[in-house]
Structure formats: C-alpha cells, structure tokens
GROMACS .gro file of C-alpha atoms in nm:
model
  419
    1UNK     CA    1   1.704   6.949  18.244
    2UNK     CA    2   1.537   7.054  17.918
    3UNK     CA    3   1.633   6.857  17.609
    4UNK     CA    4   1.603   6.877  17.232
    5UNK     CA    5   1.513   6.586  17.002
    6UNK     CA    6   1.559   6.661  16.632
    7UNK     CA    7   1.426   6.404  16.381
    8UNK     CA    8   1.468   6.428  16.004
    9UNK     CA    9   1.269   6.190  15.785
   10UNK     CA   10   1.481   6.157  15.472
   11UNK     CA   11   1.293   6.266  15.160
   12UNK     CA   12   0.950   6.248  15.324
   13UNK     CA   13   0.810   6.556  15.149
   14UNK     CA   14   0.610   6.488  14.833
   15UNK     CA   15   0.350   6.618  14.588
   16UNK     CA   16  -0.014   6.512  14.535
   17UNK     CA   17  -0.006   6.178  14.355
   18UNK     CA   18  -0.277   6.042  14.121
   19UNK     CA   19  -0.222   5.689  14.257
   20UNK     CA   20  -0.317   5.817  14.604
   21UNK     CA   21  -0.624   6.009  14.488
   22UNK     CA   22  -0.411   6.322  14.454
   23UNK     CA   23  -0.292   6.321  14.814
   24UNK     CA   24   0.071   6.290  14.923
   25UNK     CA   25   0.210   5.976  15.091
   26UNK     CA   26   0.217   6.168  15.423
   27UNK     CA   27  -0.145   6.270  15.382
   28UNK     CA   28  -0.257   5.922  15.277
   29UNK     CA   29  -0.066   5.740  15.552
   30UNK     CA   30  -0.231   5.627  15.875
   31UNK     CA   31  -0.016   5.804  16.137
   32UNK     CA   32  -0.198   5.821  16.474
   33UNK     CA   33   0.122   5.885  16.669
   34UNK     CA   34   0.251   6.164  16.447
   35UNK     CA   35  -0.101   6.309  16.455
   36UNK     CA   36  -0.097   6.306  16.835
   37UNK     CA   37   0.233   6.495  16.836
   38UNK     CA   38   0.100   6.737  16.574
   39UNK     CA   39  -0.208   6.822  16.781
   40UNK     CA   40   0.021   6.928  17.066
   41UNK     CA   41   0.257   7.143  16.859
   42UNK     CA   42   0.309   7.413  16.600
   43UNK     CA   43   0.382   7.366  16.234
   44UNK     CA   44   0.533   7.532  15.929
   45UNK     CA   45   0.719   7.474  15.605
   46UNK     CA   46   1.096   7.476  15.556
   47UNK     CA   47   1.314   7.540  15.253
   48UNK     CA   48   1.608   7.322  15.365
   49UNK     CA   49   1.877   7.520  15.181
   50UNK     CA   50   1.689   7.796  15.000
   51UNK     CA   51   1.400   7.859  14.764
   52UNK     CA   52   1.454   7.711  14.420
   53UNK     CA   53   1.723   7.468  14.540
   54UNK     CA   54   1.670   7.091  14.515
   55UNK     CA   55   1.939   6.987  14.764
   56UNK     CA   56   2.125   6.666  14.821
   57UNK     CA   57   2.093   6.521  15.170
   58UNK     CA   58   2.436   6.632  15.290
   59UNK     CA   59   2.397   7.004  15.224
   60UNK     CA   60   2.036   6.990  15.343
   61UNK     CA   61   2.128   6.832  15.677
   62UNK     CA   62   2.422   7.072  15.715
   63UNK     CA   63   2.182   7.361  15.663
   64UNK     CA   64   1.905   7.214  15.881
   65UNK     CA   65   2.158   7.195  16.165
   66UNK     CA   66   2.204   7.571  16.136
   67UNK     CA   67   2.522   7.602  15.930
   68UNK     CA   68   2.590   7.836  15.637
   69UNK     CA   69   2.637   7.600  15.344
   70UNK     CA   70   2.770   7.879  15.122
   71UNK     CA   71   3.060   7.950  15.358
   72UNK     CA   72   3.113   7.633  15.564
   73UNK     CA   73   3.017   7.335  15.347
   74UNK     CA   74   3.319   7.123  15.239
   75UNK     CA   75   3.162   6.905  14.967
   76UNK     CA   76   2.992   6.568  14.997
   77UNK     CA   77   3.305   6.375  14.904
   78UNK     CA   78   3.485   6.518  15.207
   79UNK     CA   79   3.189   6.456  15.439
   80UNK     CA   80   3.164   6.091  15.336
   81UNK     CA   81   3.541   6.043  15.359
   82UNK     CA   82   3.524   6.177  15.717
   83UNK     CA   83   3.225   5.954  15.789
   84UNK     CA   84   3.423   5.649  15.671
   85UNK     CA   85   3.730   5.749  15.877
   86UNK     CA   86   3.949   5.762  15.567
   87UNK     CA   87   4.296   5.913  15.565
   88UNK     CA   88   4.196   6.245  15.411
   89UNK     CA   89   4.406   6.561  15.439
   90UNK     CA   90   4.349   6.912  15.305
   91UNK     CA   91   4.491   6.918  14.952
   92UNK     CA   92   4.366   6.567  14.876
   93UNK     CA   93   4.059   6.520  14.658
   94UNK     CA   94   3.752   6.339  14.793
   95UNK     CA   95   3.462   6.254  14.560
   96UNK     CA   96   3.133   6.073  14.621
   97UNK     CA   97   3.091   5.775  14.386
   98UNK     CA   98   2.807   5.554  14.263
   99UNK     CA   99   2.843   5.220  14.090
  100UNK     CA  100   2.618   5.245  13.785
  101UNK     CA  101   2.508   5.048  13.478
  102UNK     CA  102   2.594   5.152  13.122
  103UNK     CA  103   2.529   4.982  12.787
  104UNK     CA  104   2.780   4.912  12.508
  105UNK     CA  105   2.769   5.277  12.399
  106UNK     CA  106   2.829   5.391  12.759
  107UNK     CA  107   2.473   5.519  12.787
  108UNK     CA  108   2.360   5.517  13.150
  109UNK     CA  109   2.090   5.255  13.204
  110UNK     CA  110   2.067   5.285  13.583
  111UNK     CA  111   2.258   5.522  13.811
  112UNK     CA  112   2.235   5.283  14.106
  113UNK     CA  113   2.269   4.933  13.951
  114UNK     CA  114   1.902   4.858  14.011
  115UNK     CA  115   1.947   4.933  14.382
  116UNK     CA  116   2.023   4.566  14.446
  117UNK     CA  117   2.404   4.561  14.441
  118UNK     CA  118   2.501   4.376  14.758
  119UNK     CA  119   2.774   4.498  14.990
  120UNK     CA  120   2.974   4.182  14.913
  121UNK     CA  121   2.949   4.242  14.537
  122UNK     CA  122   3.039   4.611  14.570
  123UNK     CA  123   3.341   4.536  14.790
  124UNK     CA  124   3.467   4.291  14.529
  125UNK     CA  125   3.431   4.552  14.253
  126UNK     CA  126   3.605   4.812  14.470
  127UNK     CA  127   3.893   4.576  14.547
  128UNK     CA  128   3.953   4.516  14.177
  129UNK     CA  129   3.949   4.890  14.103
  130UNK     CA  130   4.206   4.948  14.377
  131UNK     CA  131   4.428   4.669  14.239
  132UNK     CA  132   4.409   4.738  13.865
  133UNK     CA  133   4.371   5.114  13.815
  134UNK     CA  134   4.689   5.322  13.795
  135UNK     CA  135   4.679   5.703  13.801
  136UNK     CA  136   4.946   5.934  13.659
  137UNK     CA  137   5.151   6.083  13.943
  138UNK     CA  138   4.892   6.009  14.208
  139UNK     CA  139   4.775   5.748  14.455
  140UNK     CA  140   4.417   5.676  14.547
  141UNK     CA  141   4.184   5.475  14.765
  142UNK     CA  142   3.839   5.373  14.642
  143UNK     CA  143   3.621   5.262  14.934
  144UNK     CA  144   3.276   5.105  14.918
  145UNK     CA  145   3.031   5.228  15.182
  146UNK     CA  146   2.673   5.098  15.147
  147UNK     CA  147   2.503   4.932  14.850
  148UNK     CA  148   2.596   5.110  14.527
  149UNK     CA  149   2.774   5.393  14.712
  150UNK     CA  150   3.148   5.457  14.746
  151UNK     CA  151   3.407   5.731  14.799
  152UNK     CA  152   3.724   5.805  14.602
  153UNK     CA  153   4.017   5.984  14.770
  154UNK     CA  154   4.308   6.090  14.546
  155UNK     CA  155   4.644   6.225  14.662
  156UNK     CA  156   4.878   6.375  14.402
  157UNK     CA  157   5.255   6.355  14.445
  158UNK     CA  158   5.381   6.701  14.550
  159UNK     CA  159   5.065   6.878  14.435
  160UNK     CA  160   4.746   7.004  14.596
  161UNK     CA  161   4.418   6.919  14.427
  162UNK     CA  162   4.113   7.143  14.401
  163UNK     CA  163   3.755   7.036  14.465
  164UNK     CA  164   3.634   7.291  14.209
  165UNK     CA  165   3.556   7.040  13.935
  166UNK     CA  166   3.226   6.943  13.772
  167UNK     CA  167   3.046   6.613  13.826
  168UNK     CA  168   3.063   6.315  13.593
  169UNK     CA  169   2.717   6.213  13.722
  170UNK     CA  170   2.472   6.394  13.491
  171UNK     CA  171   2.191   6.388  13.748
  172UNK     CA  172   2.364   6.642  13.974
  173UNK     CA  173   2.526   6.976  13.906
  174UNK     CA  174   2.763   7.196  14.103
  175UNK     CA  175   2.654   7.539  14.225
  176UNK     CA  176   2.967   7.666  14.396
  177UNK     CA  177   3.048   7.396  14.651
  178UNK     CA  178   2.687   7.278  14.660
  179UNK     CA  179   2.558   6.964  14.493
  180UNK     CA  180   2.212   7.022  14.348
  181UNK     CA  181   1.982   6.759  14.196
  182UNK     CA  182   1.873   6.842  13.843
  183UNK     CA  183   1.500   6.851  13.781
  184UNK     CA  184   1.356   6.742  13.447
  185UNK     CA  185   1.531   6.561  13.163
  186UNK     CA  186   1.901   6.484  13.207
  187UNK     CA  187   2.171   6.359  12.971
  188UNK     CA  188   2.196   5.977  12.977
  189UNK     CA  189   2.574   5.971  12.937
  190UNK     CA  190   2.869   5.994  13.175
  191UNK     CA  191   3.015   6.345  13.162
  192UNK     CA  192   3.379   6.445  13.175
  193UNK     CA  193   3.488   6.627  13.488
  194UNK     CA  194   3.584   6.984  13.400
  195UNK     CA  195   3.778   7.239  13.606
  196UNK     CA  196   3.549   7.509  13.745
  197UNK     CA  197   3.837   7.749  13.808
  198UNK     CA  198   4.143   7.835  13.602
  199UNK     CA  199   4.402   7.673  13.829
  200UNK     CA  200   4.653   7.393  13.792
  201UNK     CA  201   4.501   7.221  14.098
  202UNK     CA  202   4.153   7.210  13.938
  203UNK     CA  203   4.282   7.095  13.598
  204UNK     CA  204   4.486   6.819  13.760
  205UNK     CA  205   4.192   6.707  13.976
  206UNK     CA  206   3.958   6.689  13.674
  207UNK     CA  207   4.214   6.494  13.470
  208UNK     CA  208   4.267   6.240  13.748
  209UNK     CA  209   3.893   6.182  13.797
  210UNK     CA  210   3.847   6.133  13.421
  211UNK     CA  211   4.143   5.898  13.412
  212UNK     CA  212   3.989   5.689  13.691
  213UNK     CA  213   3.644   5.696  13.530
  214UNK     CA  214   3.773   5.575  13.192
  215UNK     CA  215   3.986   5.298  13.341
  216UNK     CA  216   3.695   5.183  13.557
  217UNK     CA  217   3.486   5.115  13.244
  218UNK     CA  218   3.754   4.878  13.117
  219UNK     CA  219   3.823   4.709  13.451
  220UNK     CA  220   3.458   4.650  13.541
  221UNK     CA  221   3.329   4.539  13.199
  222UNK     CA  222   3.391   4.165  13.238
  223UNK     CA  223   3.433   4.148  13.614
  224UNK     CA  224   3.314   3.811  13.755
  225UNK     CA  225   3.059   3.988  13.975
  226UNK     CA  226   2.905   4.155  13.672
  227UNK     CA  227   2.908   3.841  13.459
  228UNK     CA  228   2.729   3.657  13.740
  229UNK     CA  229   2.474   3.937  13.780
  230UNK     CA  230   2.397   3.939  13.407
  231UNK     CA  231   2.351   3.561  13.409
  232UNK     CA  232   2.085   3.609  13.678
  233UNK     CA  233   1.912   3.884  13.482
  234UNK     CA  234   2.047   4.162  13.707
  235UNK     CA  235   2.211   4.485  13.597
  236UNK     CA  236   2.593   4.494  13.607
  237UNK     CA  237   2.784   4.753  13.809
  238UNK     CA  238   3.011   4.834  13.515
  239UNK     CA  239   3.070   5.208  13.558
  240UNK     CA  240   3.139   5.464  13.829
  241UNK     CA  241   2.975   5.808  13.851
  242UNK     CA  242   3.137   6.089  14.052
  243UNK     CA  243   3.000   6.403  14.211
  244UNK     CA  244   3.055   6.670  14.476
  245UNK     CA  245   3.433   6.686  14.504
  246UNK     CA  246   3.606   6.863  14.791
  247UNK     CA  247   3.963   6.920  14.901
  248UNK     CA  248   3.957   7.077  15.249
  249UNK     CA  249   3.885   6.945  15.596
  250UNK     CA  250   3.621   7.180  15.741
  251UNK     CA  251   3.640   7.359  16.073
  252UNK     CA  252   3.303   7.475  16.204
  253UNK     CA  253   3.165   7.576  16.541
  254UNK     CA  254   3.034   7.267  16.718
  255UNK     CA  255   2.672   7.225  16.824
  256UNK     CA  256   2.791   7.219  17.183
  257UNK     CA  257   2.960   7.558  17.143
  258UNK     CA  258   2.645   7.697  16.982
  259UNK     CA  259   2.386   7.559  17.224
  260UNK     CA  260   2.585   7.450  17.533
  261UNK     CA  261   2.437   7.102  17.506
  262UNK     CA  262   2.612   6.776  17.427
  263UNK     CA  263   2.462   6.625  17.112
  264UNK     CA  264   2.437   6.263  17.000
  265UNK     CA  265   2.348   6.152  16.647
  266UNK     CA  266   2.169   5.833  16.548
  267UNK     CA  267   2.270   5.765  16.189
  268UNK     CA  268   2.316   5.490  15.930
  269UNK     CA  269   2.492   5.632  15.625
  270UNK     CA  270   2.851   5.764  15.595
  271UNK     CA  271   2.726   6.108  15.492
  272UNK     CA  272   2.525   6.145  15.815
  273UNK     CA  273   2.815   6.012  16.023
  274UNK     CA  274   3.044   6.262  15.854
  275UNK     CA  275   2.811   6.552  15.930
  276UNK     CA  276   2.790   6.433  16.291
  277UNK     CA  277   3.169   6.427  16.332
  278UNK     CA  278   3.220   6.764  16.165
  279UNK     CA  279   2.957   6.930  16.387
  280UNK     CA  280   3.084   6.769  16.709
  281UNK     CA  281   2.811   6.510  16.768
  282UNK     CA  282   2.881   6.165  16.912
  283UNK     CA  283   2.762   5.917  16.649
  284UNK     CA  284   2.568   5.596  16.719
  285UNK     CA  285   2.391   5.322  16.523
  286UNK     CA  286   2.095   5.100  16.608
  287UNK     CA  287   1.952   4.814  16.407
  288UNK     CA  288   1.934   4.817  16.028
  289UNK     CA  289   1.805   5.094  15.805
  290UNK     CA  290   1.440   4.999  15.868
  291UNK     CA  291   1.457   4.865  16.225
  292UNK     CA  292   1.259   5.155  16.363
  293UNK     CA  293   1.183   4.988  16.697
  294UNK     CA  294   1.556   4.951  16.768
  295UNK     CA  295   1.611   5.311  16.666
  296UNK     CA  296   1.335   5.430  16.901
  297UNK     CA  297   1.490   5.237  17.190
  298UNK     CA  298   1.834   5.384  17.118
  299UNK     CA  299   1.690   5.735  17.080
  300UNK     CA  300   1.534   5.717  17.426
  301UNK     CA  301   1.860   5.586  17.573
  302UNK     CA  302   2.059   5.870  17.415
  303UNK     CA  303   1.803   6.123  17.531
  304UNK     CA  304   1.866   6.012  17.888
  305UNK     CA  305   2.240   6.085  17.846
  306UNK     CA  306   2.258   6.388  17.615
  307UNK     CA  307   2.104   6.733  17.604
  308UNK     CA  308   2.039   6.706  17.230
  309UNK     CA  309   1.975   6.407  17.005
  310UNK     CA  310   1.967   6.415  16.625
  311UNK     CA  311   1.799   6.123  16.446
  312UNK     CA  312   1.813   6.064  16.072
  313UNK     CA  313   1.567   5.805  15.937
  314UNK     CA  314   1.648   5.709  15.578
  315UNK     CA  315   1.331   5.509  15.495
  316UNK     CA  316   1.100   5.742  15.293
  317UNK     CA  317   1.362   5.855  15.041
  318UNK     CA  318   1.411   5.527  14.853
  319UNK     CA  319   1.048   5.470  14.742
  320UNK     CA  320   1.042   5.837  14.640
  321UNK     CA  321   1.334   5.775  14.405
  322UNK     CA  322   1.165   5.458  14.283
  323UNK     CA  323   0.839   5.643  14.206
  324UNK     CA  324   0.649   5.418  14.448
  325UNK     CA  325   0.387   5.623  14.640
  326UNK     CA  326   0.231   5.315  14.802
  327UNK     CA  327   0.573   5.200  14.921
  328UNK     CA  328   0.646   5.547  15.060
  329UNK     CA  329   0.310   5.552  15.240
  330UNK     CA  330   0.393   5.210  15.392
  331UNK     CA  331   0.736   5.328  15.514
  332UNK     CA  332   0.578   5.633  15.678
  333UNK     CA  333   0.323   5.410  15.853
  334UNK     CA  334   0.600   5.176  15.971
  335UNK     CA  335   0.793   5.468  16.118
  336UNK     CA  336   0.480   5.593  16.292
  337UNK     CA  337   0.395   5.250  16.434
  338UNK     CA  338   0.740   5.137  16.542
  339UNK     CA  339   0.929   5.460  16.612
  340UNK     CA  340   0.693   5.742  16.706
  341UNK     CA  341   0.460   5.521  16.911
  342UNK     CA  342   0.745   5.443  17.152
  343UNK     CA  343   0.858   5.804  17.170
  344UNK     CA  344   0.506   5.922  17.246
  345UNK     CA  345   0.480   5.688  17.544
  346UNK     CA  346   0.820   5.769  17.692
  347UNK     CA  347   0.889   6.141  17.643
  348UNK     CA  348   0.792   6.421  17.880
  349UNK     CA  349   0.694   6.704  17.646
  350UNK     CA  350   0.714   6.951  17.932
  351UNK     CA  351   1.092   6.902  17.930
  352UNK     CA  352   1.167   6.779  17.578
  353UNK     CA  353   1.116   6.983  17.261
  354UNK     CA  354   1.064   6.750  16.965
  355UNK     CA  355   1.137   6.875  16.612
  356UNK     CA  356   1.024   6.666  16.316
  357UNK     CA  357   1.102   6.763  15.958
  358UNK     CA  358   1.288   6.641  15.648
  359UNK     CA  359   1.613   6.708  15.469
  360UNK     CA  360   1.438   6.749  15.133
  361UNK     CA  361   1.135   6.640  14.933
  362UNK     CA  362   1.158   6.339  14.703
  363UNK     CA  363   0.832   6.341  14.504
  364UNK     CA  364   0.736   6.003  14.361
  365UNK     CA  365   0.623   6.173  14.041
  366UNK     CA  366   0.976   6.309  13.990
  367UNK     CA  367   1.179   6.014  14.125
  368UNK     CA  368   1.430   6.277  14.238
  369UNK     CA  369   1.486   6.548  14.498
  370UNK     CA  370   1.289   6.866  14.441
  371UNK     CA  371   1.299   7.227  14.553
  372UNK     CA  372   0.963   7.193  14.732
  373UNK     CA  373   0.954   7.301  15.098
  374UNK     CA  374   0.931   7.027  15.361
  375UNK     CA  375   0.687   6.999  15.653
  376UNK     CA  376   0.797   7.104  16.002
  377UNK     CA  377   0.652   7.018  16.342
  378UNK     CA  378   0.778   7.151  16.675
  379UNK     CA  379   0.609   7.022  16.989
  380UNK     CA  380   0.685   7.032  17.360
  381UNK     CA  381   0.836   7.290  17.593
  382UNK     CA  382   0.703   7.639  17.522
  383UNK     CA  383   0.608   7.570  17.159
  384UNK     CA  384   0.232   7.587  17.216
  385UNK     CA  385  -0.038   7.465  16.977
  386UNK     CA  386  -0.172   7.602  16.651
  387UNK     CA  387  -0.489   7.392  16.626
  388UNK     CA  388  -0.380   7.184  16.326
  389UNK     CA  389  -0.407   6.810  16.358
  390UNK     CA  390  -0.163   6.638  16.123
  391UNK     CA  391   0.201   6.635  16.014
  392UNK     CA  392   0.136   6.674  15.642
  393UNK     CA  393   0.243   6.916  15.373
  394UNK     CA  394  -0.110   7.060  15.365
  395UNK     CA  395  -0.148   7.118  15.741
  396UNK     CA  396   0.207   7.245  15.784
  397UNK     CA  397   0.148   7.503  15.511
  398UNK     CA  398  -0.119   7.654  15.738
  399UNK     CA  399   0.092   7.640  16.055
  400UNK     CA  400   0.177   7.929  16.284
  401UNK     CA  401   0.552   7.896  16.218
  402UNK     CA  402   0.505   8.007  15.857
  403UNK     CA  403   0.794   7.951  15.615
  404UNK     CA  404   1.150   7.915  15.742
  405UNK     CA  405   1.492   7.848  15.597
  406UNK     CA  406   1.666   7.533  15.712
  407UNK     CA  407   1.946   7.719  15.886
  408UNK     CA  408   1.690   7.885  16.118
  409UNK     CA  409   1.505   7.573  16.238
  410UNK     CA  410   1.733   7.465  16.522
  411UNK     CA  411   1.761   7.817  16.668
  412UNK     CA  412   1.381   7.851  16.656
  413UNK     CA  413   1.331   7.516  16.827
  414UNK     CA  414   1.592   7.605  17.089
  415UNK     CA  415   1.392   7.915  17.178
  416UNK     CA  416   1.103   7.689  17.288
  417UNK     CA  417   1.307   7.504  17.548
  418UNK     CA  418   1.180   7.553  17.902
  419UNK     CA  419   1.428   7.742  18.120
   0.00000   0.00000   0.00000
C-alpha cells in the first residue's frame, strides 16, 4: 500500500549569513542523506501561509496540512489548550503565554527568560499564579507546558468571552485570527490587551487578560524561584506575555476524510499535539527534542502501521531565534546523520512519498520568523527527478515544483502516490 511521510523541519529556512561566507545554514551543512533524497526527487519553494506573512508555527503547520487558516484556524491559545488536554469549552478564552523578564520599569529584557527556565521552576511559578491571582467574576487555569511556555484559560461567570483581543506580547500582532511575527524593531514594553471588535465579550476578555498580567507582575516579583535565579546570575521569570487568544473549539474535516488514510503525528510541543488532535491524527512522542535517532525509529514504526505519518522536528528553530548560524548548521547536520540516514536505509521510495519542508523560516540575522519562502522536497512514488542535488534554499528555488502555497503542498504530494 502506498504511504505518505511528511516531515517539517521547524524554522529551517534562512538567509545568506556573513558568518557562513554568505551561505545559509542549510547550504553550509554537510547533509549527505538529505542530498541523496534530493537527487531522487523534485523541489520547489513554499510560502507556508501566504506571501508577505511571517507566520507562527501553529498557523503555518495548519496551512501546510492543507487547511484554510482564514476560515478554519481557532487561535494558538485554543490549539495549545487542546494539546494539553485542558478543560476548554467554546465561550472560554484560551491564550498562549510566555514567562518573560522585565526590569524595574517593566521594560522587557528577554521574552523567554534566557531560554533556560527549567520545567520545575516554571511549574512552581505557575502554581503560585494559580494560588494568588484573583480575577473579577471569572475563574482561570494557568498551565505550564514546556520551558518558558504556558497557556491561560479563563471562564467568565455567565458570560461568553471573545478571542478578538490584541496581544500583550509586542513581538507578535494579530491579523484577524492569525498570529504574525513582527519584523524589524518592536516596542520593548508589555502592551495592554485591547478589544478588536466592539462587543461586550471582547471588552471583558481584554480586561481579564490585563488584570491577570498586572497581578502577575506583583506575584512574580519576589518569588523564591526568581530570587534564586538572580543569585545565580540568571534572568528572573517575573512577567507573563500573552498572545493569540481564541474562544471556540474548531471543527474541521479530518485528514482521514480528506485522503482516506489514517494519519499518525510524531510531535513534542503542545501546539503540534493540538494541531494533530484537531486534524484527526493519532499523536505520539519519541525521545527528547533532539533525540533524532529515537524519532527515526518511531517514524519507521508508525509508517508500518499508518497510511500517513507527519513528523515535526523542532531543532533548527531555536538557534535561528538565538542568531546562531553555526548552531543551526550543527542541528541540521545532526538531523541528517541521526534521522535521515535511518530513513534512507529503511524506506521503499517506490511505495512511500517523502515530503520534506519547513513551517517557516527563522533567519539567524533576524532572530525571528520571516516571510521568506521555505524549501520543499518531494521524493518517491511518481514524483520524478528534476536534476538538482541538494535540499537548500538555492536549489529549491530552481526546482520543477516552482512556488506553492502551504495549503497546496499535501494535495500535490498526494498526487504523486503510486496507485
């Protein structure tokens, strides 16, 4: 039976970097296994959500799986709440949260607490927020997920809340229900949430988020976790930033109903797990974030049991945000050596169509998501070859697939399946 393997390398797209002799991390990396797959396939470039849009991962993945983000996307807060199995109902408010660091004037020093906030520390901070914050006429649950990340779910007494509110995180803006990363200079201060529609539900939602945000500054200021971190020379997690609110459980056509294949998803983060549940995929984990050998083994196992397998590898995104091109190059080489090498040896490309792309670009020179298109490789089945040898931005720009939108990738790959 023909099968489909869909792999997204989080944030792998980049721009020529002076530290790498004006090549990208993909171009500079030693990737013999990706190159072998590239020689056997066809390539192109993809705008994950649309031209001119620097997407967050959630809307990008939703789009890359073939869904209309303008009509079907519920907001990242909802997706992460679903991924964490929280008690969320339509009419509640779900918001993605980051622990962050601010100075005495509430100027943002680091949006992610130096990226070294441990799960144990974050859970302690979250517990204190749940115990000490009181909202007017509403209950809430603030749940830590991974590292500096968390989700806030608010339920108002006898009232529905609207997800149409602006972000308090100045690095992201709302475009309809979409969360879009801002490019260029951003304000270094926490913003107030504002209603984006003239309704009681939106005004109430914005007020409750601001109430939580202001109380969190007081509660976290002298928390024992933060005092201990400062004594060690680490940044304190003394603020919470919110973005991408939503208030409705989505109902979309499942991948099985669209392609008549059972899909599994290999994921790590709550946002990916939430997307998997919403689109009808069975979700699995394997190893830690960077245990690519374990993920390859699990991918092959799932491919033996399912008609479609979606794999999200988080690795390349973090060094992109950190502005570390050498680190990003190393992550790409690790994925090639420990993940793609095992796939190459154990997949029959006559029966399996392999799709490799990214959810967005995270250029090291920007330290943020960008609107740049991402590389795309489709190999196996009836895909054919286009004579290009590498999975890089440069080679993919010359590929026979041309430029695609993210929502069209899966349908195009499906057309290459052998019948």
